[in-house]
Every structure is written in C-alpha cells, then in structure tokens.
Amino acid sequence: MISRISINHKLEKLREYTGYLRSYQKHSVTEIQQDYTLQGALLHYLQLSIESVLDTAELVISEKKLRKPQEAREALSILGEQHILPEDFAAKLMPMASFRNILVHEYAEVDLARVHHFLQHNLTDFDTYAKHIAAFLIHDERLS
C-alpha cells in the first residue's frame, strides 16, 4: 500500500514538472542556448521528470515483486515485458535513463537542440507514461 501511495505522489510530481516544461516550449533553441537561467531550469525539470518515470517504474516493480532491474533503463523494459506499458512505448522511453545520467553526471555535453526537439515533439511521452501507470494501478486494485 505504501508503494501505491508513493507511486501516485511521484505521478503527481511528474505532472507538475511536465507543466513547468510546457511553459518552456515557447522558447527557441537559440534562446535556450543563450539564456543560462532558462537552460538550467529546463534541464533541471527534465531531469526531475525522468527521475519520476524511473522511480515509479522501480516502485511498480517492487509492488508487483517482479525481477529487480540491473540498471535504470531495464526497469522500463520490465514494465513492457509485463504489459504494464506497451513494449514499443517502453523501448521508446529506455534512452531517457541514459540521458538522465548525462544530465546528472555530465558524462557528455548536452545537445540543447535535441532537448528543444524533445520539448516540442516528445513531452507528451511523460503524459502517456503517467496514464499507463495510473491505469495499471486502477486495474491492479480491482484484482486485489
């Protein structure tokens, strides 16, 4: 039960962060590249959004007592294998885990043009993820 509450809390935070990210969609790549405050806020909320996805994935795995992932991206794969997420959608999300590592550990230079593209074209992936997890929680509750 505690995991279910934690999952719902994380989904609420994901919706909040996604809302903040939507407010940055009006900015051009050039504006993002030139405004370090904007850049920092955008990357911060993107990181928090990705972490919310990965955290909820791991909480679902724990709640369902599924096999433990060896790395963060594998958590999304497991949700696909278990049909909690559509497998193709889980595969689409898996690179987020690697990107989160770049954001946190600065393994590589962040390509702000790619971030801008994601912001314009893939931000709804967070919404879709949240809907799948919320639907799973409702369905799973009925089974209990």
Coordinates of C-alpha atoms in Angstrom, one line a residue:
M1 CA 0.0 0.0 0.0
I2 CA 2.9 2.4 0.8
S3 CA 4.3 1.9 -2.7
R4 CA 0.9 2.7 -4.3
I5 CA 0.8 6.0 -2.3
S6 CA 4.4 6.7 -3.4
I7 CA 3.6 5.9 -7.0
N8 CA 0.7 8.3 -7.0
H9 CA 2.8 11.0 -5.4
K10 CA 5.5 10.6 -8.0
L11 CA 2.9 10.7 -10.8
E12 CA 1.6 14.0 -9.4
K13 CA 5.1 15.4 -9.3
L14 CA 5.6 14.2 -12.9
R15 CA 2.5 16.1 -13.9
E16 CA 3.8 19.2 -12.1
Y17 CA 7.2 19.0 -13.7
T18 CA 5.7 18.4 -17.2
G19 CA 3.6 21.5 -16.7
Y20 CA 6.8 23.5 -16.0
L21 CA 8.4 22.0 -19.1
R22 CA 5.4 23.0 -21.2
S23 CA 6.0 26.6 -20.2
Y24 CA 9.4 26.5 -21.9
Q25 CA 8.0 25.2 -25.2
K26 CA 7.6 28.8 -26.4
H27 CA 11.4 29.3 -26.4
S28 CA 13.6 28.8 -29.5
V29 CA 16.8 26.7 -29.4
T30 CA 18.8 30.0 -29.6
E31 CA 17.0 31.4 -26.6
I32 CA 17.7 28.3 -24.6
Q33 CA 21.4 28.3 -25.7
Q34 CA 21.9 31.9 -24.8
D35 CA 19.9 32.1 -21.5
Y36 CA 21.7 30.0 -18.8
T37 CA 18.9 30.5 -16.3
L38 CA 16.4 29.2 -18.8
Q39 CA 18.7 26.4 -19.8
G40 CA 19.3 25.4 -16.1
A41 CA 15.6 25.4 -15.3
L42 CA 14.7 23.4 -18.4
L43 CA 17.4 20.8 -17.8
H44 CA 16.5 20.6 -14.1
Y45 CA 12.8 19.9 -14.7
L46 CA 13.7 17.5 -17.5
Q47 CA 15.9 15.6 -15.1
L48 CA 13.2 15.5 -12.4
S49 CA 10.7 14.3 -14.9
I50 CA 12.9 11.5 -16.0
E51 CA 13.7 10.6 -12.4
S52 CA 9.9 10.5 -11.6
V53 CA 9.5 8.0 -14.5
L54 CA 12.3 5.8 -13.3
D55 CA 11.3 6.0 -9.7
T56 CA 7.7 5.0 -10.4
A57 CA 8.9 2.1 -12.7
E58 CA 11.0 0.8 -9.8
L59 CA 8.2 1.2 -7.3
V60 CA 5.8 -0.7 -9.6
I61 CA 8.4 -3.5 -9.9
S62 CA 8.7 -3.6 -6.2
E63 CA 4.9 -3.5 -5.6
K64 CA 4.4 -6.4 -8.0
K65 CA 7.5 -8.3 -6.8
L66 CA 9.0 -8.5 -10.3
R67 CA 12.6 -9.3 -11.1
K68 CA 14.9 -6.5 -9.9
P69 CA 16.4 -4.4 -12.8
Q70 CA 20.2 -4.3 -13.1
E71 CA 20.1 -0.7 -14.3
A72 CA 17.5 2.0 -14.5
R73 CA 16.6 1.6 -18.2
E74 CA 15.9 -2.1 -17.6
A75 CA 13.1 -1.1 -15.2
L76 CA 11.2 0.3 -18.2
S77 CA 11.9 -2.8 -20.2
I78 CA 10.4 -5.0 -17.4
L79 CA 7.2 -2.9 -17.4
G80 CA 7.0 -3.6 -21.1
E81 CA 7.6 -7.3 -20.7
Q82 CA 4.8 -7.4 -18.0
H83 CA 2.4 -5.4 -20.3
I84 CA 2.2 -2.6 -17.8
L85 CA 3.4 -0.4 -20.6
P86 CA 3.2 -1.3 -24.3
E87 CA 6.5 -2.9 -25.2
D88 CA 7.2 -0.4 -28.0
F89 CA 6.5 2.5 -25.7
A90 CA 8.8 1.1 -23.0
A91 CA 11.5 0.7 -25.6
K92 CA 11.0 4.3 -26.7
L93 CA 11.4 5.5 -23.1
M94 CA 14.5 3.5 -22.3
P95 CA 17.0 6.1 -23.6
M96 CA 15.7 8.5 -21.0
A97 CA 17.7 6.7 -18.4
S98 CA 20.9 7.3 -20.2
F99 CA 20.0 10.9 -20.8
R100 CA 19.3 11.3 -17.1
N101 CA 22.9 10.1 -16.4
I102 CA 24.2 12.7 -18.8
L103 CA 22.3 15.4 -17.0
V104 CA 23.3 14.3 -13.6
H105 CA 26.9 13.3 -14.1
E106 CA 27.8 15.4 -17.1
Y107 CA 29.2 12.4 -19.0
A108 CA 28.8 14.4 -22.2
E109 CA 27.8 17.8 -23.5
V110 CA 24.1 18.2 -23.5
D111 CA 22.8 18.8 -27.1
L112 CA 20.3 21.6 -26.5
A113 CA 18.9 21.3 -30.0
R114 CA 17.9 17.7 -29.1
V115 CA 16.5 18.9 -25.8
H116 CA 14.4 21.5 -27.7
H117 CA 13.2 18.9 -30.2
F118 CA 12.2 16.6 -27.3
L119 CA 10.4 19.5 -25.7
Q120 CA 8.5 20.3 -28.8
H121 CA 7.7 16.7 -30.0
N122 CA 8.0 14.2 -27.2
L123 CA 6.9 15.9 -24.0
T124 CA 3.6 14.0 -24.2
D125 CA 5.6 10.8 -23.6
F126 CA 5.5 11.8 -19.9
D127 CA 1.7 12.2 -20.0
T128 CA 1.3 8.8 -21.8
Y129 CA 3.6 7.1 -19.2
A130 CA 1.6 8.6 -16.3
K131 CA -1.7 7.4 -17.9
H132 CA -0.4 3.9 -18.4
I133 CA 0.8 3.7 -14.8
A134 CA -2.4 5.2 -13.4
A135 CA -4.5 2.7 -15.5
F136 CA -2.3 -0.1 -14.1
L137 CA -2.9 1.0 -10.6
I138 CA -6.7 1.0 -11.1
H139 CA -6.6 -2.4 -12.8
D140 CA -4.3 -3.9 -10.2
E141 CA -6.5 -2.6 -7.4
R142 CA -9.5 -4.4 -8.9
L143 CA -7.6 -7.7 -8.9
S144 CA -6.7 -7.4 -5.2

